[in-house]
Coordinates of C-alpha atoms in Angstrom, one line a residue:
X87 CA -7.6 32.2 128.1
X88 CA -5.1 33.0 125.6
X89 CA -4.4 31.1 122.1
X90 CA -0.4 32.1 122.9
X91 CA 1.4 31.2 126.2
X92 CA 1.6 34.7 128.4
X93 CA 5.2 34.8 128.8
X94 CA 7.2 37.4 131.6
X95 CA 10.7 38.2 132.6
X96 CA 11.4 36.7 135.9
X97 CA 14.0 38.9 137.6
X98 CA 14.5 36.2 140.3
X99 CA 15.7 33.8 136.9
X100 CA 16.4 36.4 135.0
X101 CA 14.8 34.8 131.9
X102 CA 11.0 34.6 130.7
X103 CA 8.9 32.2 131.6
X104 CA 5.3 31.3 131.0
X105 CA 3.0 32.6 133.6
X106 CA 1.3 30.3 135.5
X107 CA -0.9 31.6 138.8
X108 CA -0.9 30.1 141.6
X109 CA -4.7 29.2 141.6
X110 CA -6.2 28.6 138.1
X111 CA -8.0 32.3 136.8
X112 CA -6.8 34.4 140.0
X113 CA -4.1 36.0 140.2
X114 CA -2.5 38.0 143.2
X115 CA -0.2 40.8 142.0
X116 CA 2.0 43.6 144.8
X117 CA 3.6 46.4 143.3
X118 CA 5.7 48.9 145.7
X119 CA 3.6 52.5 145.3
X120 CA 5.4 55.5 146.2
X121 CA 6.8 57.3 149.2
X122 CA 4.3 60.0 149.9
X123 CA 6.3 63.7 150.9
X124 CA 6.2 65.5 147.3
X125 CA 4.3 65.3 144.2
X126 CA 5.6 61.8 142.0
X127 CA 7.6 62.4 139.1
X128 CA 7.8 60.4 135.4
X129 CA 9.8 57.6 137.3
X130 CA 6.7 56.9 139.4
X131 CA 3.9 57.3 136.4
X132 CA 6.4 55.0 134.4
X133 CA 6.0 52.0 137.3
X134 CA 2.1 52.7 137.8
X135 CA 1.1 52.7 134.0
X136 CA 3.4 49.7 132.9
X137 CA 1.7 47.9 136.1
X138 CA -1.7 49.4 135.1
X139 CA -1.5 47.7 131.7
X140 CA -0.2 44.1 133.0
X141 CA -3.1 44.3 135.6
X142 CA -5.6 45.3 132.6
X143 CA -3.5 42.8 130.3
X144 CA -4.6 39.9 133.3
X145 CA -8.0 41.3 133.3
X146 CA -8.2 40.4 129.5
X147 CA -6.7 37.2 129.7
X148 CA -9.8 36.4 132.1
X149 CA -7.7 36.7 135.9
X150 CA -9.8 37.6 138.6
X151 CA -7.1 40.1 139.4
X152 CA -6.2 41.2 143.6
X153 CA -3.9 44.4 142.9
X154 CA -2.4 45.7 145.8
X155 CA -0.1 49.2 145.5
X156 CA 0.8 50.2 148.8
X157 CA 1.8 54.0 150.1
X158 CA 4.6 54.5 152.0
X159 CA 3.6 57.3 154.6
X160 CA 5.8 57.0 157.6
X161 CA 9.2 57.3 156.6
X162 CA 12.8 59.5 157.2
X163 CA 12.0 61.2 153.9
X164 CA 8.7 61.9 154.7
X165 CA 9.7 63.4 158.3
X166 CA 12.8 65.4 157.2
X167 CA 10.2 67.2 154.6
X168 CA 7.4 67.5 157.9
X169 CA 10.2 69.1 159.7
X170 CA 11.2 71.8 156.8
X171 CA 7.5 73.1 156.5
X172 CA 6.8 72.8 159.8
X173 CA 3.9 70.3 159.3
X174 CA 2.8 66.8 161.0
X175 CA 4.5 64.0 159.3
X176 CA 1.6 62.3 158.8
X177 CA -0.6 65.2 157.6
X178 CA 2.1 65.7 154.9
X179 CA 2.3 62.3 153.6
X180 CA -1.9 62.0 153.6
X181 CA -1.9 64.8 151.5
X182 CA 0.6 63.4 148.7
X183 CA -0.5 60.3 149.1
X184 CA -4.1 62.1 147.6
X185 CA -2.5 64.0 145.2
X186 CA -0.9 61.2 143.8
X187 CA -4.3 59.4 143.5
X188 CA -5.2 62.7 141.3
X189 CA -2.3 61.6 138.8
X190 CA -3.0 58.4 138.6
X191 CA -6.6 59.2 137.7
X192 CA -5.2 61.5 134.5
X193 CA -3.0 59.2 133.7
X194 CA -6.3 56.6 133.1
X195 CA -4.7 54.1 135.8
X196 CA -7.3 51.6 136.8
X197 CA -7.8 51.8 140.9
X198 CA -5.9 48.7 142.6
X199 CA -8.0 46.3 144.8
X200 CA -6.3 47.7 147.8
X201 CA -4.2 50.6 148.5
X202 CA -2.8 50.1 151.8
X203 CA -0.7 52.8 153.8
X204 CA 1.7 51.6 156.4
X205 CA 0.0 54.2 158.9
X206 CA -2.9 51.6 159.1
X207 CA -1.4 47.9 159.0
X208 CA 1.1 48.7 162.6
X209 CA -0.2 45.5 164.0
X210 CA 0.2 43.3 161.0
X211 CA 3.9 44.7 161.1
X212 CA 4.6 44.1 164.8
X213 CA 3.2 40.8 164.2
X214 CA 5.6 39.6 161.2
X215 CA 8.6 40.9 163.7
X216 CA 7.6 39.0 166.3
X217 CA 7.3 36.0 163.5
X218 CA 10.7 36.6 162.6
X219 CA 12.6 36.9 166.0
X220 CA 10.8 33.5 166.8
X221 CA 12.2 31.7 163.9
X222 CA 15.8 32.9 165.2
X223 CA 16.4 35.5 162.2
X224 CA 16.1 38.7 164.1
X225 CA 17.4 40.4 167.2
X226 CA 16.6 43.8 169.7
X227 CA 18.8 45.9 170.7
X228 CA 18.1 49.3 172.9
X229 CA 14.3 49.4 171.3
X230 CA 15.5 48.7 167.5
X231 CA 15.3 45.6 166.1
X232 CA 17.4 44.3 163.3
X233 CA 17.3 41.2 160.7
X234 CA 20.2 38.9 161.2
X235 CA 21.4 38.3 157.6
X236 CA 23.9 35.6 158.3
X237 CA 20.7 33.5 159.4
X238 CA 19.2 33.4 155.8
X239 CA 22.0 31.5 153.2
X240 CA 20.1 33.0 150.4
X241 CA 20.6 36.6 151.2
X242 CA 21.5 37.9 147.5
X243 CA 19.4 35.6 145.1
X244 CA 17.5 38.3 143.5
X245 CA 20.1 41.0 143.1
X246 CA 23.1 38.7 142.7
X247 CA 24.6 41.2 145.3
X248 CA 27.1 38.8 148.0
X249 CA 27.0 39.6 151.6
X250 CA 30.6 40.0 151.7
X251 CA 30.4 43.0 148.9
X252 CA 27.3 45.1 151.2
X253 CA 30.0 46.8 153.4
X254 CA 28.9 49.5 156.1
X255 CA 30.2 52.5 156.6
X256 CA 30.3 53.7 152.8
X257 CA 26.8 55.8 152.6
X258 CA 25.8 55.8 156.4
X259 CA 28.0 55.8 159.5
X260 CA 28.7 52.0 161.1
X261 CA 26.3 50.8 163.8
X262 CA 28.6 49.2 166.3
X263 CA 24.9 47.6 167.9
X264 CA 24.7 45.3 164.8
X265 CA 25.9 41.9 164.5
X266 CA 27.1 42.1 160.8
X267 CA 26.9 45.4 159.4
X268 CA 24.9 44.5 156.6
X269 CA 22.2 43.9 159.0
X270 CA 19.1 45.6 158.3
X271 CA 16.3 47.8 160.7
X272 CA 13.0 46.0 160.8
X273 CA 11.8 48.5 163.8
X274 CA 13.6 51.9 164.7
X275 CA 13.6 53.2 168.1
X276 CA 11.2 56.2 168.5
X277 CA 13.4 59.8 168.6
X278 CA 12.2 63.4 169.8
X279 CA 9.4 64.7 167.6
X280 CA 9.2 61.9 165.4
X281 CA 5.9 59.8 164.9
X282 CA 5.8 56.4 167.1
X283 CA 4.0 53.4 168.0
X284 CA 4.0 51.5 170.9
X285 CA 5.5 48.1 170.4
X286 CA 7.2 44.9 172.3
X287 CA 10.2 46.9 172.2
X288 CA 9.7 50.1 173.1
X289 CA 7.9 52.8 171.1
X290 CA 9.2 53.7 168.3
X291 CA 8.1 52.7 164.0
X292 CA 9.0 50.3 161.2
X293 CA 11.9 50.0 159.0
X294 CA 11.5 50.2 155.0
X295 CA 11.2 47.0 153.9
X296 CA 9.2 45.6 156.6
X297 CA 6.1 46.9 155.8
X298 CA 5.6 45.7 152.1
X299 CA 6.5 41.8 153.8
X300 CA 3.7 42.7 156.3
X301 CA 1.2 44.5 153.7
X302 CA 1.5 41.9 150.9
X303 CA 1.3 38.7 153.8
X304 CA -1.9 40.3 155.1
X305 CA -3.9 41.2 151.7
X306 CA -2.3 38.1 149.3
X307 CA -0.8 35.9 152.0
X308 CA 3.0 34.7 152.0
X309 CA 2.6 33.3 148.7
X310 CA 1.5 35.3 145.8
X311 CA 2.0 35.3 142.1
X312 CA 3.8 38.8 140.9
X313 CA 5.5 41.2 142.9
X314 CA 6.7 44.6 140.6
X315 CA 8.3 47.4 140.9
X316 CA 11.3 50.2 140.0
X317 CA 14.5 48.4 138.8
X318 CA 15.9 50.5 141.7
X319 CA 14.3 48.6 144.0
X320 CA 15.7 45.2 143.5
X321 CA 18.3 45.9 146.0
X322 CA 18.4 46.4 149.0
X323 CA 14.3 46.3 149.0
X324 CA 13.1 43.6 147.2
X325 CA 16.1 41.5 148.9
X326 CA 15.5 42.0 151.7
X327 CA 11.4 41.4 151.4
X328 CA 12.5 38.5 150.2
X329 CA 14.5 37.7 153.3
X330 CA 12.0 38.6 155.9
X331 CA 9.4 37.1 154.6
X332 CA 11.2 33.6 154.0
X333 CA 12.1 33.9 157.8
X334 CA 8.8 34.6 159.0
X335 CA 6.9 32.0 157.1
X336 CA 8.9 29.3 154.8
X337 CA 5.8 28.7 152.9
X338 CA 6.7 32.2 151.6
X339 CA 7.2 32.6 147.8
X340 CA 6.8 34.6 144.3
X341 CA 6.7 33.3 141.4
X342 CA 7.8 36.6 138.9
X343 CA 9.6 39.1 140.2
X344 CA 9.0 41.8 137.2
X345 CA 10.4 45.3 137.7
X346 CA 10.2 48.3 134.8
X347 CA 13.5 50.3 134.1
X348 CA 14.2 54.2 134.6
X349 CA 12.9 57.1 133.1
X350 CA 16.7 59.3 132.3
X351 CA 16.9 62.8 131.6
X352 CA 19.8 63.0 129.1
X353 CA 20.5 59.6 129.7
X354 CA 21.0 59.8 133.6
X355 CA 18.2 58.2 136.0
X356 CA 15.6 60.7 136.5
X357 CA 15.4 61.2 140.6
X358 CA 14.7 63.5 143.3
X359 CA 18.0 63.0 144.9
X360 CA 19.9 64.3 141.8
X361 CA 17.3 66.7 141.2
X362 CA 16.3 66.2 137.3
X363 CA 13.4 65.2 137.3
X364 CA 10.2 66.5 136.6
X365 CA 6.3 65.5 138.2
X366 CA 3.7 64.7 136.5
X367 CA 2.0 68.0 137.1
X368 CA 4.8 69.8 135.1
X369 CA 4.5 67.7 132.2
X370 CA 0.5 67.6 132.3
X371 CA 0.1 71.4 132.4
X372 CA 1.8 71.4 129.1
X373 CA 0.5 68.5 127.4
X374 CA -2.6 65.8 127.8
X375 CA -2.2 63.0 129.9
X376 CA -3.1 60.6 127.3
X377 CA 0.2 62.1 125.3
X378 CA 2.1 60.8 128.6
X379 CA 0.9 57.8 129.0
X380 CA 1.2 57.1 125.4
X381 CA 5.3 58.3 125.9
X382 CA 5.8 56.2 128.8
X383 CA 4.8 52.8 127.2
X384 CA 6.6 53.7 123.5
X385 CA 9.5 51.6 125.1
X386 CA 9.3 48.1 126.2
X387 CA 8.9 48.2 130.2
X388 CA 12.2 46.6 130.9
X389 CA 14.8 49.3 129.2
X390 CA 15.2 52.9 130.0
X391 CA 13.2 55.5 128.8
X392 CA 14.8 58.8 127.6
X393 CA 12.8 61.8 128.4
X394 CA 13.1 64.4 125.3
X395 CA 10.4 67.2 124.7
X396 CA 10.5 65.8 121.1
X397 CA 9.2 62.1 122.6
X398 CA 5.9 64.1 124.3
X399 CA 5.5 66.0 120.9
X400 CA 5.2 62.8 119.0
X401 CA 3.1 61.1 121.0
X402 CA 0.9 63.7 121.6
X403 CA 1.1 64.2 117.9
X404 CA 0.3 60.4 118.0
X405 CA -3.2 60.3 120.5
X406 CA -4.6 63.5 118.2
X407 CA -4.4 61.6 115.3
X408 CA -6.5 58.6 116.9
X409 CA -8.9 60.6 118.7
X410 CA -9.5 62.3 114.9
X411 CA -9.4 58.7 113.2
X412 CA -12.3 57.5 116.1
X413 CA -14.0 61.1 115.4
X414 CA -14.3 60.7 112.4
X415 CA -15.3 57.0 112.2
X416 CA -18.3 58.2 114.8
X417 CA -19.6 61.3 112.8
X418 CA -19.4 58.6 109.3
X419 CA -21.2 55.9 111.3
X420 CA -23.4 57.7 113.5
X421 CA -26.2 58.5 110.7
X422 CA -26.2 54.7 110.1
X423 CA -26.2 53.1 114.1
X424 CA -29.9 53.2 114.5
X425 CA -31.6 50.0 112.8
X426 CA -28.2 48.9 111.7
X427 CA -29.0 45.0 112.5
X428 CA -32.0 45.2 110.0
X429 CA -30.9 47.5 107.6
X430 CA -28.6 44.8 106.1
X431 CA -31.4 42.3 105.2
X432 CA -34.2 44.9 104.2
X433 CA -35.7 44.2 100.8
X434 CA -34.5 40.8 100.3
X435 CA -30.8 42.9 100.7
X436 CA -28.0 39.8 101.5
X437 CA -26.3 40.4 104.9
X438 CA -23.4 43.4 104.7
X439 CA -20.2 41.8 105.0
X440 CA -17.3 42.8 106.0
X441 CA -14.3 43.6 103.2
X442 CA -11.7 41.6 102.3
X443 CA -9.5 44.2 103.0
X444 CA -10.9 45.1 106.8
X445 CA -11.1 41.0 107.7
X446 CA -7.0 41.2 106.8
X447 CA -6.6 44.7 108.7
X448 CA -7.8 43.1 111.9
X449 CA -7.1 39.6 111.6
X450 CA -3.4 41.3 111.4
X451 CA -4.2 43.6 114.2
X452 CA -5.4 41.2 116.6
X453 CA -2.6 39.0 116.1
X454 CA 0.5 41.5 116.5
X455 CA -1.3 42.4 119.4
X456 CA -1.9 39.2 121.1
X457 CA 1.9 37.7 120.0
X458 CA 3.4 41.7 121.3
X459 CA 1.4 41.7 124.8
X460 CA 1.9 37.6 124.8
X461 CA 5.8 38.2 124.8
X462 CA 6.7 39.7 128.1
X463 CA 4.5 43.0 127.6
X464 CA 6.2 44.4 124.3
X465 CA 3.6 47.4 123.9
X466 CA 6.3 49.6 121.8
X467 CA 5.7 48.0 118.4
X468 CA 1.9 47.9 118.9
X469 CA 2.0 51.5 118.7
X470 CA 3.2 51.3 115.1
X471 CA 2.6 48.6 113.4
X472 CA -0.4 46.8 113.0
X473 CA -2.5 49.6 115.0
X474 CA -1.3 52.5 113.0
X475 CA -2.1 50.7 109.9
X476 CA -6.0 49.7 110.6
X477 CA -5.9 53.4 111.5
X478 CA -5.2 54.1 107.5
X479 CA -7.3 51.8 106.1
X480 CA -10.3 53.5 108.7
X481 CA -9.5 56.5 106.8
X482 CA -9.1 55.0 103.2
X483 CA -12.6 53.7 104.2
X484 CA -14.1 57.2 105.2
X485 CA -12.5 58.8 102.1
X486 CA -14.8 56.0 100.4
X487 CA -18.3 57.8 101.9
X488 CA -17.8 60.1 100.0
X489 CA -18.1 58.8 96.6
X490 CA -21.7 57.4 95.2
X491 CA -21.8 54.2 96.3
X492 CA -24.2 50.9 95.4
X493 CA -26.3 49.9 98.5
X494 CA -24.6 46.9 99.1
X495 CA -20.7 48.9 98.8
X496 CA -22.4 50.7 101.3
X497 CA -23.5 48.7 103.9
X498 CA -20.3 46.5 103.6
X499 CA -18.5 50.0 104.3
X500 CA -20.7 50.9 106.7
X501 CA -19.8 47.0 108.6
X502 CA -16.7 47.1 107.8
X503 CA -15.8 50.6 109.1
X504 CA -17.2 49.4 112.9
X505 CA -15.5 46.0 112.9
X506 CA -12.0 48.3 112.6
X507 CA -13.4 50.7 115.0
X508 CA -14.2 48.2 117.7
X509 CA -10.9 46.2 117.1
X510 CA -8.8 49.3 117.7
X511 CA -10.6 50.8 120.6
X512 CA -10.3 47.1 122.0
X513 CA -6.6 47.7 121.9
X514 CA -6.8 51.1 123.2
X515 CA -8.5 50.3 126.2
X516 CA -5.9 47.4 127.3
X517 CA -3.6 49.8 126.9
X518 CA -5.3 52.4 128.7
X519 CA -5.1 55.3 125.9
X520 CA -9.5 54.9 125.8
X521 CA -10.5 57.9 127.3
X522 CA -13.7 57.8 129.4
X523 CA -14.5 61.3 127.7
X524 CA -15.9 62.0 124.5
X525 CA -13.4 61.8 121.2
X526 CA -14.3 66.0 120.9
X527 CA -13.5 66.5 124.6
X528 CA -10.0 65.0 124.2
X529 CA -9.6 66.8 120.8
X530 CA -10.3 70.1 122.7
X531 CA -7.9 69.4 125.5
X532 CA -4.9 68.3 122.9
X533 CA -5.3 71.5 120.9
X534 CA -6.0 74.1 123.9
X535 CA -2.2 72.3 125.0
X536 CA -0.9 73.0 122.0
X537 CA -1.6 76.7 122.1
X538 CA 0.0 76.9 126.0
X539 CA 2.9 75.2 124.1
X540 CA 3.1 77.5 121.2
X541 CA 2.1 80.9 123.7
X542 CA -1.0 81.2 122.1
X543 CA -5.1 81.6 122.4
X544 CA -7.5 80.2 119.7
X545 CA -8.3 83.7 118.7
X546 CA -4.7 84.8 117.8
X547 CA -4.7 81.5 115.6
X548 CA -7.9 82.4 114.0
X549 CA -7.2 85.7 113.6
X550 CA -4.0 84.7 111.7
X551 CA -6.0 82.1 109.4
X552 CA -8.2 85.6 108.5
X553 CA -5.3 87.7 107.8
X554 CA -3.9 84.3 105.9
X555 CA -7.1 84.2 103.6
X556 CA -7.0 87.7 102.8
X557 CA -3.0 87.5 101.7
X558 CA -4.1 84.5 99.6
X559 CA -7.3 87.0 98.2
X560 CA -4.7 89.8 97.5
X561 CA -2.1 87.1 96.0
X562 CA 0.8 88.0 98.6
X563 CA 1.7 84.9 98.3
X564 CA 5.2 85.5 100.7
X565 CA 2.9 87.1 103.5
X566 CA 0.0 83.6 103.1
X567 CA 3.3 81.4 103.5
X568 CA 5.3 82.8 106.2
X569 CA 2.1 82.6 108.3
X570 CA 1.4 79.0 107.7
X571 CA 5.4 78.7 108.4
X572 CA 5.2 80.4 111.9
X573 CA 2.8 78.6 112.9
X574 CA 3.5 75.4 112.1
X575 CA 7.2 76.2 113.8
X576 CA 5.0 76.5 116.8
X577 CA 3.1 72.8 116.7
X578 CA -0.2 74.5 114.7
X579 CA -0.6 73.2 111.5
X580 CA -3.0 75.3 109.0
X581 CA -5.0 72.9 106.7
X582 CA -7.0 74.2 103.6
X583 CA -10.4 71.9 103.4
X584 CA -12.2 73.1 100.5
X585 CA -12.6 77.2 100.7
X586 CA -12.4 76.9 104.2
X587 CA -9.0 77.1 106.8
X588 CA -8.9 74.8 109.9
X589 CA -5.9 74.4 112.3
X590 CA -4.8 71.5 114.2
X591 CA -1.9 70.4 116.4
X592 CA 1.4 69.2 114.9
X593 CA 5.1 68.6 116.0
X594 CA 6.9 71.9 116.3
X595 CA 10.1 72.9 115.3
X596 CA 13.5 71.8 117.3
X597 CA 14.4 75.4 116.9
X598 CA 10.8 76.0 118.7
X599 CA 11.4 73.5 121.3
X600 CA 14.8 74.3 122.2
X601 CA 13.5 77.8 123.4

């Protein structure tokens, strides 16, 4: 395991607290997936790559790791949409719930253990009802059945929320049926056209927060070690999961409640409800899902994340300049891979060792990294720090290659070059930003976005680097700098290497982006 304690932010305690599983090296972790009638939007990648790194994070640590991220796919949401296209409920939501699988794959998310949908676990949720209105904490009434808040004291330890403050009547009309108005559905009476089930009482389907009690019972049993989610979500779900699943088993129990805060759009929660938001398929057709996924962890998990074209820029600006670091290192390497065990000790040669320089450059890597992930998750700094620095001293070493060099300089170079390689593609892989694809293939995709961006083709670009050349020939100067201006204004930056002109991505102009 770790040399530092793995510390988290409980939000039942609301401090951080050293993790400590249940069972030694297992670890059972439920995070609430989405609710499957439209395509998911930065909010939703934001919850599912945070949780995609803790579960790769445990993995590392040596966890034997039970994900579970469960779909949502019978819902009021989901029907009101059915209703609007004139589709089946349940047709709609097994489509999103699909395409949301397809986002998750781009944005490099490992595939939980288990990805249940309520649609298949009916039974397990009848079952934790009738668990509940046995223990005295729920009631029926006309084919709904409600949980009975006044019979759980603790109602309100995770949110801080009091019963008193949850009044009725401010966001949906009073149910005279209930006992206390903050009551909450566990089971809704089936209406015309909607999708049912039959059930003890009466046909009909489950409330909200029923289903991840049931879901996370059945595939972790009532006591597990994390349970994430949206910050949104800590009241009224969480609370009342909580609530439910303490009244149908008191054996229930989770140790860290951890839950990731909102993407905002100037500042103001990103949601469908106030429609500002934008899905993951927007942002992807203009720029590469690594650039996401490298925007959406560039602030710790816990605070709010500010959407800005400018951010995407960066850190797309951010995953070219690895992926050209690690192309780089391969092409410099790649001559030397075959035979490289013995070509160290050949001829009486001493082994290659590693420089002074590279042994400090990871020993300083590894440890940021371990002391940042160690401390609750704190990914932001990795990205600059350490990281970006063995980054610089893998290109001081390649500017080194090509100077004449002693044997020995060399094959210390050569060592020292992959020790720095495989320490930073270690990182990149915890963090998910290791692309199954070749360093080339990734190269391609962030510079053919970069031309969407900047309303270009590659042959208008090349084009422009001929007419440069021949401005520079003639000596117009004005007409050679104004190109290479324009062009960089639009996010393609022209670079002279040798007699020859090359272009690659950069961070375009506000003017630019503001258009």
């Amino acid at each position: 395991m770790a040399e530092e304690e793995f510390r988290v932010y409980n939000s039942m305690t609301q401090q951080k607290e050293v993790f400590e599983p249940n069972v030694p090296g297992k670890v059972g972790m439920y995070v609430c997936g989405v609710t499957a009638y439209d395509f998911s939007h930065l909010g939703h990648a934001r919850a599912a790559v945070n949780f995609d790194i803790l579960y790769r994070y445990l993995q590392h640590l040596g966890y034997e790791v039970t994900y579970v991220r469960n779909f949502t796919d019978v819902d009021d949401k989901i029907i009101n949409r059915a209703n609007d296209l004139g589709e089946n409920p349940l047709t709609l939501s097994s489509r999103f719930c699909e395409e949301y699988i397809v986002d998750m794959d781009d944005l490099q998310c490992l595939t939980p253990t288990h990805q249940p949908r309520v649609s298949d676990h009916m039974e397990q949720i009848k079952d934790i009802i009738v668990q509940i209105i046995n223990n005295g904490c729920a009631y029926a009434v006309d084919g709904d059945v409600y949980f009975a808040v006044e019979k759980f004291p603790n109602y309100g330890q995770l949110s801080g929320q009091k019963l008193e403050n949850n009044r009725a009547g401010e966001r949906v009309a009073i149910d005279l049926r209930k006992r206390n108005p903050a009551d909450f559905a566990l089971w809704k009476a089936a209406k015309p056209g909607e999708p049912s089930w039959d059930s003890p009482w009466g046909p009909g389907r489950p409330g909200w927060h029923i289903e991840c009690s049931a879901m996370s019972a059945h595939y972790l049993t009532f006591k597990f070690d994390i349970h994430g989610g949206g910050i949104d979500l800590i009241f009224p779900h969480h609370e009342n999961e909580v609530a439910q699943s303490c009244a149908a088993c008191q054996e229930s129990n989770v140790s860290y409640w951890m839950h990731n805060g909102h993407v905002t759009n100037n500042n103001e929660k990103m949601s469908k409800s106030l429609g500002n938001f934008f899905t993951i398929r927007q942002v992807t057709e203009r720029y590469h899902p690594l650039a996401l996924r490298h925007f959406l962890i560039s602030a710790h998990y816990r605070s709010p994340l500010n959407y800005t074209v400018l951010q995407l820029e960066s850190s797309s600006d951010a995953v070219y300049y690895i992926y050209q670091t690690l192309q780089d290192c391969q092409d410099a390497l790649s001559p030397f891979q075959e035979g490289s065990e013995s070509r160290g000790t050949e001829r009486g040669n001493k082994p290659a060792r590693v420089t002074p320089s590279a042994l400090d450059c990871i020993s300083k890597l590894r440890s940021e990294f371990q002391a940042k992930m160690s401390d609750d998750l704190n990914t932001a700094p990795i990205l600059t720090g350490a990281f970006l620095e063995a980054l610089k001293v893998a290109n001081s070493s390649l500017n080194m290659f090509k100077k004449k060099l002693q044997k020995q300089q060399q094959l210390s170079l050569i060592q020292s070059l992959t020790e720095i390689e495989k320490e930073v593609k270690e990182v990149l892989n915890i963090l998910g930003l290791l692309s199954s694809s070749s360093y080339s293939k990734v190269l391609q995709q962030l510079k053919d976005k970069a031309l969407k961006r900047a309303g270009l083709v590659e042959d208008d670009v090349l084009h422009l680097i001929e007419e440069r050349t021949l401005a520079r020939l003639n000596k117009d100067f004005a007409r050679s700098d104004k190109i290479r201006t324009d062009l960089t204004a639009k996010g393609i930056a022209l670079m002279d290497v040798g007699k020859e002109s090359i272009w690659r991505p950069c961070i375009p102009s506000e003017e630019h982006l503001s258009q």
